[in-house]
Amino acid sequence: MNTLDEYIRAAIQERKLQNTYRSLSVNPLLTDFASNDYLGFTRNKSIHSFEHESPVQSIGGGGSRLITGNTFEYEELEKKIARFHKAEASLIFNTGYMANVGLLQAIAQRGDTIVYDELCHASIRDGIRLSFANAFAFAHNNLKGLEKKLKVAKGKISVVTESVYSMDGDVAPLLEIVKLCEKFRASLIVDEAHATGIYGKNGEGLVVELGIEQKVFARVVTFGKALGCHGATVLGSQHLIGFLVNFSRPFIYTTALPHTSIIAIDRAYSELMASKNKINELHQKIHYFKSLTQNISEKIIPSTSPIQALIIGHIEKTKQIAKRIREQGFLVKEILSPTVPKGSERIRICIHVFNTENEILELANILNNELTLSEIVVHA
Ligand SMILES: Cc1ncc(COP(=O)(O)O)c(C=O)c1O
């Protein structure tokens, strides 16, 4: 029997052998084509400056929401968020990871079934695991696959999807998924992390854009992407929120967000409400990037979102290409297995509203050159 230390050393060694060992690094100051800050809100001083806020209450939340951490501002923000997303109610969690875990862990019990898209985020999978429910993954965005799993589902049935997939950038066929959920009396949960600020007239998300907010059981919206802050919310009925306050362990047993976070999230929502033009401009820039990469479009997962995934399909090659792009001044990140399936290693490019046309053009030229180069190398 190995000791724990031997196990850890062996696991690290295995990762290194696979060439997928992760380590932390501080990003150099390059042109950002990697962050989820799609609308540039992390750079917005009117959201993040507290100079004129006096006195700003302590950074420490002081206790959990149920003990001493709750405030009038927290509750007002939840009401504002619910109205904006056309939901009955909202409950803020400290992160999107905790919102997914806290929602899924609480709503499903042994004997229930959760059916989820195979590309769902790690936080969704971890929440499902903690719930003890039966879990079936269906092939990515595959409605037949989903229906097949729903036919054998037992107990209370939930279906979980993202509206925009974080590593692929494509959107889920939510209208069709809603129909299947109705047919099988399943409750639909949609993670809108990467759709918030992008879809819907004012960035309310894909669910509002499609007008299906009444048909979705719960949504998870995160504040760490387009909103440029930190934290997340579950949107749903009043009684779902009441239930989570009672049964969601990641909500109950943690210190509330600092007051400054609540102020920043509140300001970010106000900013989003006035960002129609910015959202339109972002979509124009995404369109511009796609028009410039038409020659290599079969390597890019079809996507109308800011996330454009350039599939390389080889670990070392992906790392090398990303490194060369960074050396030319553009911050892009390689995404390797096990974060994405083996053989689908990729460079994840995020388009932002603050990326200039010239920067997008330069990046597209580099990508076109790199891919032509790598084709030549592969065929040589
Ligand atoms: C789809 C999805 N859901 C949830 C999360 C977690 O959000 P957070 O970063 O707020 O924990 C992420 C972010 O990585 C995500 O991409």
CSV table of C-alpha atoms and ligand atoms in Angstrom, one decimal:
chain,number,residue,atom,x,y,z
A,1,MET,CA,0.0,0.0,0.0
A,2,ASN,CA,1.4,3.4,-1.0
A,3,THR,CA,1.6,6.3,1.5
A,4,LEU,CA,-0.2,9.5,0.6
A,5,ASP,CA,3.1,11.2,-0.3
A,6,GLU,CA,4.0,8.3,-2.7
A,7,TYR,CA,0.6,8.6,-4.3
A,8,ILE,CA,1.0,12.4,-4.8
A,9,ARG,CA,4.4,12.0,-6.3
A,10,ALA,CA,3.2,9.3,-8.7
A,11,ALA,CA,0.2,11.4,-9.8
A,12,ILE,CA,2.5,14.4,-10.5
A,13,GLN,CA,4.9,12.2,-12.4
A,14,GLU,CA,2.1,10.8,-14.5
A,15,ARG,CA,0.9,14.3,-15.4
A,16,LYS,CA,4.4,15.3,-16.3
A,17,LEU,CA,4.8,12.2,-18.5
A,18,GLN,CA,1.5,13.1,-20.2
A,19,ASN,CA,2.9,16.6,-20.8
A,20,THR,CA,-0.3,18.0,-19.1
A,21,TYR,CA,1.2,19.1,-15.7
A,22,ARG,CA,-0.3,22.5,-14.7
A,23,SER,CA,1.6,25.2,-12.9
A,24,LEU,CA,0.7,28.7,-11.9
A,25,SER,CA,2.2,31.6,-13.7
A,26,VAL,CA,1.6,35.4,-13.7
A,27,ASN,CA,0.5,36.5,-17.1
A,28,PRO,CA,2.7,39.1,-18.8
A,29,LEU,CA,1.1,42.3,-19.9
A,30,LEU,CA,0.0,41.4,-23.4
A,31,THR,CA,-3.0,42.2,-25.5
A,32,ASP,CA,-5.8,40.2,-23.8
A,33,PHE,CA,-7.4,37.6,-26.0
A,34,ALA,CA,-7.7,35.1,-23.1
A,35,SER,CA,-9.8,36.5,-20.2
A,36,ASN,CA,-13.5,36.2,-19.8
A,37,ASP,CA,-13.7,40.0,-19.3
A,38,TYR,CA,-15.7,40.2,-22.5
A,39,LEU,CA,-17.0,43.8,-22.0
A,40,GLY,CA,-14.0,45.2,-20.2
A,41,PHE,CA,-15.8,45.6,-16.9
A,42,THR,CA,-12.7,44.6,-14.8
A,43,ARG,CA,-11.0,47.7,-16.1
A,44,ASN,CA,-14.0,50.0,-15.4
A,45,LYS,CA,-13.1,52.4,-12.6
A,46,SER,CA,-16.7,53.4,-12.1
A,47,ILE,CA,-17.4,49.8,-11.0
A,48,HIS,CA,-14.2,49.1,-9.1
A,49,SER,CA,-13.1,52.4,-7.5
A,50,PHE,CA,-14.0,53.0,-3.9
A,51,GLU,CA,-12.3,56.3,-3.4
A,52,HIS,CA,-15.4,58.3,-3.0
A,53,GLU,CA,-17.2,55.6,-1.0
A,54,SER,CA,-16.8,56.7,2.6
A,55,PRO,CA,-16.7,54.8,4.8
A,56,VAL,CA,-16.4,51.6,2.9
A,57,GLN,CA,-17.5,48.8,5.3
A,58,SER,CA,-15.0,46.1,6.2
A,59,ILE,CA,-13.7,43.7,3.6
A,60,GLY,CA,-14.6,40.9,5.9
A,61,GLY,CA,-18.2,39.6,5.6
A,62,GLY,CA,-18.2,39.0,9.3
A,63,GLY,CA,-20.2,35.8,9.2
A,64,SER,CA,-22.4,33.7,7.0
A,65,ARG,CA,-25.6,35.2,5.5
A,66,LEU,CA,-27.7,33.4,8.0
A,67,ILE,CA,-25.7,34.6,11.0
A,68,THR,CA,-24.3,38.2,10.6
A,69,GLY,CA,-23.2,38.5,7.0
A,70,ASN,CA,-26.6,39.6,5.5
A,71,THR,CA,-27.2,43.2,4.6
A,72,PHE,CA,-29.9,45.5,3.2
A,73,GLU,CA,-27.6,46.0,0.2
A,74,TYR,CA,-27.3,42.2,-0.4
A,75,GLU,CA,-31.1,41.8,-0.5
A,76,GLU,CA,-31.7,44.9,-2.7
A,77,LEU,CA,-29.0,43.6,-5.1
A,78,GLU,CA,-30.8,40.2,-5.3
A,79,LYS,CA,-34.0,41.9,-6.1
A,80,LYS,CA,-32.4,44.0,-8.8
A,81,ILE,CA,-30.7,41.0,-10.3
A,82,ALA,CA,-33.9,39.0,-10.4
A,83,ARG,CA,-35.8,41.8,-12.1
A,84,PHE,CA,-33.0,42.2,-14.7
A,85,HIS,CA,-33.0,38.5,-15.6
A,86,LYS,CA,-36.8,38.3,-15.5
A,87,ALA,CA,-36.7,35.8,-12.7
A,88,GLU,CA,-38.9,35.6,-9.6
A,89,ALA,CA,-36.0,35.5,-7.2
A,90,SER,CA,-32.2,35.4,-6.9
A,91,LEU,CA,-29.8,34.1,-4.3
A,92,ILE,CA,-26.1,35.2,-4.4
A,93,PHE,CA,-23.4,32.6,-3.9
A,94,ASN,CA,-19.7,33.4,-3.3
A,95,THR,CA,-18.6,31.9,-6.7
A,96,GLY,CA,-20.1,30.2,-9.7
A,97,TYR,CA,-18.5,27.0,-8.6
A,98,MET,CA,-20.3,27.2,-5.3
A,99,ALA,CA,-23.6,28.1,-7.0
A,100,ASN,CA,-23.6,25.0,-9.2
A,101,VAL,CA,-22.4,22.7,-6.4
A,102,GLY,CA,-24.9,24.3,-4.0
A,103,LEU,CA,-27.8,24.1,-6.3
A,104,LEU,CA,-27.3,20.5,-7.6
A,105,GLN,CA,-26.2,19.0,-4.3
A,106,ALA,CA,-29.4,20.3,-2.7
A,107,ILE,CA,-32.1,19.6,-5.3
A,108,ALA,CA,-31.5,15.9,-6.1
A,109,GLN,CA,-31.4,13.0,-3.8
A,110,ARG,CA,-30.7,9.2,-4.0
A,111,GLY,CA,-33.1,7.7,-6.5
A,112,ASP,CA,-33.4,10.9,-8.6
A,113,THR,CA,-31.7,11.4,-11.9
A,114,ILE,CA,-29.7,14.2,-13.3
A,115,VAL,CA,-29.0,14.2,-17.1
A,116,TYR,CA,-26.3,16.5,-18.2
A,117,ASP,CA,-24.4,17.5,-21.3
A,118,GLU,CA,-21.0,15.7,-21.4
A,119,LEU,CA,-19.2,19.1,-21.7
A,120,CYS,CA,-20.7,20.6,-18.7
A,121,HIS,CA,-18.3,22.5,-16.4
A,122,ALA,CA,-16.5,20.8,-13.5
A,123,SER,CA,-18.6,22.6,-10.9
A,124,ILE,CA,-21.8,21.0,-12.4
A,125,ARG,CA,-20.2,17.6,-12.3
A,126,ASP,CA,-19.1,18.0,-8.7
A,127,GLY,CA,-22.5,19.2,-7.7
A,128,ILE,CA,-24.0,16.1,-9.3
A,129,ARG,CA,-21.6,13.9,-7.5
A,130,LEU,CA,-22.4,15.4,-4.1
A,131,SER,CA,-26.1,14.9,-4.7
A,132,PHE,CA,-26.0,11.1,-4.8
A,133,ALA,CA,-28.5,11.1,-7.7
A,134,ASN,CA,-28.1,8.8,-10.7
A,135,ALA,CA,-26.3,10.8,-13.3
A,136,PHE,CA,-26.3,10.3,-17.1
A,137,ALA,CA,-24.2,12.3,-19.5
A,138,PHE,CA,-25.5,12.8,-23.0
A,139,ALA,CA,-23.3,13.6,-26.1
A,140,HIS,CA,-22.6,17.3,-26.4
A,141,ASN,CA,-25.7,19.1,-27.7
A,142,ASN,CA,-27.2,15.9,-29.0
A,143,LEU,CA,-31.0,15.9,-28.6
A,144,LYS,CA,-31.4,12.2,-29.5
A,145,GLY,CA,-28.8,11.3,-26.8
A,146,LEU,CA,-30.6,13.4,-24.3
A,147,GLU,CA,-34.0,11.8,-25.1
A,148,LYS,CA,-32.5,8.4,-24.8
A,149,LYS,CA,-31.2,9.1,-21.3
A,150,LEU,CA,-34.6,10.8,-20.3
A,151,LYS,CA,-36.4,7.6,-21.3
A,152,VAL,CA,-34.6,5.6,-18.6
A,153,ALA,CA,-34.5,8.4,-16.0
A,154,LYS,CA,-36.1,7.7,-12.6
A,155,GLY,CA,-37.3,9.8,-9.6
A,156,LYS,CA,-37.2,13.6,-9.9
A,157,ILE,CA,-35.5,14.3,-13.2
A,158,SER,CA,-33.3,17.3,-13.8
A,159,VAL,CA,-31.5,18.3,-17.0
A,160,VAL,CA,-28.4,20.5,-16.8
A,161,THR,CA,-26.8,22.4,-19.7
A,162,GLU,CA,-24.7,25.5,-20.2
A,163,SER,CA,-26.2,28.1,-22.6
A,164,VAL,CA,-22.7,28.9,-23.9
A,165,TYR,CA,-20.1,26.2,-23.4
A,166,SER,CA,-17.0,27.6,-21.7
A,167,MET,CA,-14.3,25.8,-23.6
A,168,ASP,CA,-16.1,25.5,-27.0
A,169,GLY,CA,-18.1,28.7,-27.2
A,170,ASP,CA,-21.1,27.1,-28.9
A,171,VAL,CA,-24.6,27.4,-27.6
A,172,ALA,CA,-27.0,24.7,-26.5
A,173,PRO,CA,-30.2,24.1,-28.5
A,174,LEU,CA,-32.3,25.4,-25.5
A,175,LEU,CA,-35.7,25.6,-27.3
A,176,GLU,CA,-35.5,21.9,-28.2
A,177,ILE,CA,-34.2,20.9,-24.8
A,178,VAL,CA,-37.1,22.7,-23.2
A,179,LYS,CA,-39.5,20.6,-25.3
A,180,LEU,CA,-37.8,17.4,-24.3
A,181,CYS,CA,-38.0,18.5,-20.6
A,182,GLU,CA,-41.7,19.1,-20.9
A,183,LYS,CA,-42.2,15.7,-22.6
A,184,PHE,CA,-40.4,13.9,-19.7
A,185,ARG,CA,-41.5,16.3,-16.9
A,186,ALA,CA,-37.9,17.1,-16.2
A,187,SER,CA,-36.7,20.4,-14.7
A,188,LEU,CA,-34.2,22.3,-16.7
A,189,ILE,CA,-31.2,24.0,-15.2
A,190,VAL,CA,-29.1,26.3,-17.3
A,191,ASP,CA,-25.7,27.7,-16.5
A,192,GLU,CA,-25.5,31.1,-18.1
A,193,ALA,CA,-21.9,31.9,-17.0
A,194,HIS,CA,-20.7,32.8,-20.5
A,195,ALA,CA,-24.0,34.0,-21.9
A,196,THR,CA,-24.5,36.8,-19.4
A,197,GLY,CA,-23.6,40.1,-20.9
A,198,ILE,CA,-23.5,38.5,-24.4
A,199,TYR,CA,-27.0,37.4,-25.3
A,200,GLY,CA,-30.3,39.2,-24.7
A,201,LYS,CA,-30.9,42.8,-25.6
A,202,ASN,CA,-29.1,44.0,-22.5
A,203,GLY,CA,-27.0,40.9,-21.8
A,204,GLU,CA,-29.7,39.2,-19.7
A,205,GLY,CA,-28.5,35.8,-21.1
A,206,LEU,CA,-29.7,33.3,-23.7
A,207,VAL,CA,-32.7,32.2,-21.7
A,208,VAL,CA,-34.2,35.7,-21.8
A,209,GLU,CA,-33.2,36.2,-25.5
A,210,LEU,CA,-35.2,33.0,-26.3
A,211,GLY,CA,-38.1,34.1,-24.0
A,212,ILE,CA,-38.0,30.8,-22.1
A,213,GLU,CA,-37.4,32.1,-18.6
A,214,GLN,CA,-40.8,30.6,-17.5
A,215,LYS,CA,-39.8,27.2,-18.7
A,216,VAL,CA,-36.5,27.0,-17.0
A,217,PHE,CA,-36.4,25.7,-13.4
A,218,ALA,CA,-33.2,27.4,-12.4
A,219,ARG,CA,-30.4,29.5,-13.9
A,220,VAL,CA,-26.9,30.1,-12.7
A,221,VAL,CA,-25.4,33.4,-13.6
A,222,THR,CA,-21.8,34.2,-12.6
A,223,PHE,CA,-20.4,37.7,-12.0
A,224,GLY,CA,-16.7,36.8,-12.8
A,225,LYS,CA,-17.0,36.8,-16.6
A,226,ALA,CA,-18.7,39.7,-18.5
A,227,LEU,CA,-19.7,41.5,-15.3
A,228,GLY,CA,-16.0,41.7,-14.3
A,229,CYS,CA,-16.6,41.0,-10.6
A,230,HIS,CA,-16.7,37.9,-8.5
A,231,GLY,CA,-19.6,35.7,-7.2
A,232,ALA,CA,-22.7,34.3,-8.8
A,233,THR,CA,-26.4,33.9,-8.4
A,234,VAL,CA,-29.0,31.2,-8.7
A,235,LEU,CA,-32.2,32.5,-10.3
A,236,GLY,CA,-35.5,30.7,-9.8
A,237,SER,CA,-38.8,30.7,-7.9
A,238,GLN,CA,-39.2,32.2,-4.4
A,239,HIS,CA,-39.6,28.7,-3.0
A,240,LEU,CA,-36.5,27.4,-4.7
A,241,ILE,CA,-34.5,30.3,-3.1
A,242,GLY,CA,-36.1,29.6,0.3
A,243,PHE,CA,-35.2,25.9,-0.1
A,244,LEU,CA,-31.6,26.7,-1.0
A,245,VAL,CA,-31.3,29.0,2.1
A,246,ASN,CA,-32.2,25.9,4.1
A,247,PHE,CA,-30.5,23.1,2.3
A,248,SER,CA,-27.6,24.3,0.2
A,249,ARG,CA,-24.5,23.7,2.2
A,250,PRO,CA,-22.2,26.0,0.1
A,251,PHE,CA,-24.6,28.8,0.7
A,252,ILE,CA,-25.1,28.2,4.4
A,253,TYR,CA,-21.6,27.3,5.7
A,254,THR,CA,-19.5,30.1,4.3
A,255,THR,CA,-18.7,33.7,5.1
A,256,ALA,CA,-20.8,36.3,3.1
A,257,LEU,CA,-19.1,38.3,0.4
A,258,PRO,CA,-17.5,41.5,1.4
A,259,HIS,CA,-19.5,44.6,1.2
A,260,THR,CA,-17.2,46.0,-1.5
A,261,SER,CA,-18.1,43.0,-3.7
A,262,ILE,CA,-21.8,43.7,-3.3
A,263,ILE,CA,-21.3,47.3,-4.3
A,264,ALA,CA,-19.2,46.4,-7.3
A,265,ILE,CA,-21.7,43.8,-8.5
A,266,ASP,CA,-24.5,46.3,-8.1
A,267,ARG,CA,-22.6,48.9,-10.2
A,268,ALA,CA,-21.7,46.2,-12.8
A,269,TYR,CA,-25.4,45.5,-13.3
A,270,SER,CA,-26.2,49.2,-13.7
A,271,GLU,CA,-23.4,49.4,-16.2
A,272,LEU,CA,-24.7,46.4,-18.1
A,273,MET,CA,-28.1,47.9,-18.3
A,274,ALA,CA,-26.5,50.8,-20.2
A,275,SER,CA,-24.3,48.7,-22.4
A,276,LYS,CA,-26.6,47.8,-25.4
A,277,ASN,CA,-24.1,49.5,-27.7
A,278,LYS,CA,-21.1,47.8,-26.2
A,279,ILE,CA,-22.8,44.4,-26.6
A,280,ASN,CA,-23.5,45.2,-30.2
A,281,GLU,CA,-20.0,46.3,-30.8
A,282,LEU,CA,-18.7,43.1,-29.2
A,283,HIS,CA,-20.8,41.1,-31.6
A,284,GLN,CA,-19.4,43.1,-34.6
A,285,LYS,CA,-15.9,42.3,-33.4
A,286,ILE,CA,-16.6,38.6,-33.1
A,287,HIS,CA,-18.1,38.7,-36.6
A,288,TYR,CA,-14.9,40.5,-37.8
A,289,PHE,CA,-12.7,37.9,-36.3
A,290,LYS,CA,-14.7,35.1,-37.9
A,291,SER,CA,-14.5,36.8,-41.3
A,292,LEU,CA,-10.7,37.0,-41.0
A,293,THR,CA,-10.3,33.4,-40.1
A,294,GLN,CA,-12.5,31.9,-42.7
A,295,ASN,CA,-9.6,30.0,-44.3
A,296,ILE,CA,-9.1,28.1,-41.1
A,297,SER,CA,-12.7,28.0,-40.0
A,298,GLU,CA,-12.9,24.2,-40.1
A,299,LYS,CA,-10.5,24.2,-37.2
A,300,ILE,CA,-12.6,26.6,-35.1
A,301,ILE,CA,-15.7,25.3,-33.4
A,302,PRO,CA,-18.7,27.2,-34.8
A,303,SER,CA,-19.5,29.9,-32.3
A,304,THR,CA,-21.3,33.2,-32.3
A,305,SER,CA,-20.0,33.9,-28.8
A,306,PRO,CA,-16.8,35.6,-27.8
A,307,ILE,CA,-15.2,32.2,-27.2
A,308,GLN,CA,-13.5,30.9,-30.3
A,309,ALA,CA,-11.8,27.6,-29.9
A,310,LEU,CA,-9.1,26.7,-32.3
A,311,ILE,CA,-8.6,23.0,-32.2
A,312,ILE,CA,-5.1,21.8,-32.6
A,313,GLY,CA,-5.6,18.3,-31.2
A,314,HIS,CA,-2.1,17.7,-30.0
A,315,ILE,CA,-0.7,18.6,-26.6
A,316,GLU,CA,2.9,19.8,-27.5
A,317,LYS,CA,1.8,21.5,-30.7
A,318,THR,CA,-0.9,23.4,-28.9
A,319,LYS,CA,1.5,24.6,-26.3
A,320,GLN,CA,4.1,25.6,-28.9
A,321,ILE,CA,1.6,27.6,-31.0
A,322,ALA,CA,0.1,29.4,-28.0
A,323,LYS,CA,3.7,30.3,-26.8
A,324,ARG,CA,4.6,31.7,-30.2
A,325,ILE,CA,1.4,33.8,-30.3
A,326,ARG,CA,2.2,35.1,-26.8
A,327,GLU,CA,5.7,36.0,-28.0
A,328,GLN,CA,4.1,38.2,-30.6
A,329,GLY,CA,2.3,40.2,-27.9
A,330,PHE,CA,-1.1,38.5,-27.7
A,331,LEU,CA,-2.3,36.7,-24.6
A,332,VAL,CA,-3.9,33.4,-25.5
A,333,LYS,CA,-4.0,30.2,-23.5
A,334,GLU,CA,-3.7,26.6,-24.4
A,335,ILE,CA,-6.5,24.4,-23.1
A,336,LEU,CA,-5.3,20.8,-22.6
A,337,SER,CA,-6.8,17.5,-21.5
A,338,PRO,CA,-8.1,16.6,-19.0
A,339,THR,CA,-9.9,20.0,-19.1
A,340,VAL,CA,-11.0,19.2,-22.6
A,341,PRO,CA,-11.2,15.7,-24.1
A,342,LYS,CA,-7.9,14.1,-25.2
A,343,GLY,CA,-7.2,14.9,-28.9
A,344,SER,CA,-9.2,18.1,-28.8
A,345,GLU,CA,-6.5,20.3,-27.2
A,346,ARG,CA,-7.0,23.8,-28.3
A,347,ILE,CA,-6.2,27.5,-28.1
A,348,ARG,CA,-9.1,29.3,-26.5
A,349,ILE,CA,-9.4,32.8,-28.0
A,350,CYS,CA,-11.7,35.3,-26.3
A,351,ILE,CA,-12.8,38.4,-28.2
A,352,HIS,CA,-13.4,41.5,-26.1
A,353,VAL,CA,-15.1,44.8,-26.9
A,354,PHE,CA,-11.8,46.6,-26.1
A,355,ASN,CA,-9.8,44.6,-28.6
A,356,THR,CA,-9.1,47.0,-31.5
A,357,GLU,CA,-9.8,46.0,-35.1
A,358,ASN,CA,-6.1,46.2,-35.7
A,359,GLU,CA,-5.3,43.8,-32.8
A,360,ILE,CA,-8.0,41.4,-34.1
A,361,LEU,CA,-6.5,41.6,-37.6
A,362,GLU,CA,-3.0,41.0,-36.3
A,363,LEU,CA,-4.1,38.0,-34.3
A,364,ALA,CA,-6.0,36.5,-37.2
A,365,ASN,CA,-2.9,36.9,-39.4
A,366,ILE,CA,-0.8,35.1,-36.9
A,367,LEU,CA,-3.4,32.3,-36.6
A,368,ASN,CA,-3.7,31.9,-40.4
A,369,ASN,CA,0.1,31.7,-40.7
A,370,GLU,CA,0.5,29.3,-37.8
A,371,LEU,CA,-2.1,26.9,-39.1
A,372,THR,CA,-0.7,26.9,-42.6
A,373,LEU,CA,2.7,26.3,-41.1
A,374,SER,CA,1.5,23.4,-38.9
A,375,GLU,CA,-0.3,21.8,-41.9
A,376,ILE,CA,3.0,22.0,-43.9
A,377,VAL,CA,4.9,20.4,-40.9
A,378,VAL,CA,2.2,17.7,-40.5
A,379,HIS,CA,2.2,16.8,-44.2
A,380,ALA,CA,6.0,17.0,-44.6
B,1,LIG,C1,-19.8,27.4,-17.3
B,1,LIG,C2,-19.2,27.8,-16.0
B,1,LIG,N1,-19.9,27.6,-14.8
B,1,LIG,C3,-19.4,28.0,-13.7
B,1,LIG,C4,-18.1,28.5,-13.6
B,1,LIG,C5,-17.6,28.9,-12.2
B,1,LIG,O1,-17.7,30.2,-12.0
B,1,LIG,P1,-16.8,31.0,-11.0
B,1,LIG,O2,-15.5,31.3,-11.7
B,1,LIG,O3,-17.5,32.2,-10.5
B,1,LIG,O4,-16.5,30.0,-9.8
B,1,LIG,C6,-17.4,28.7,-14.7
B,1,LIG,C7,-16.1,29.4,-14.7
B,1,LIG,O5,-15.0,28.8,-14.7
B,1,LIG,C8,-17.9,28.3,-16.0
B,1,LIG,O6,-17.2,28.5,-17.1
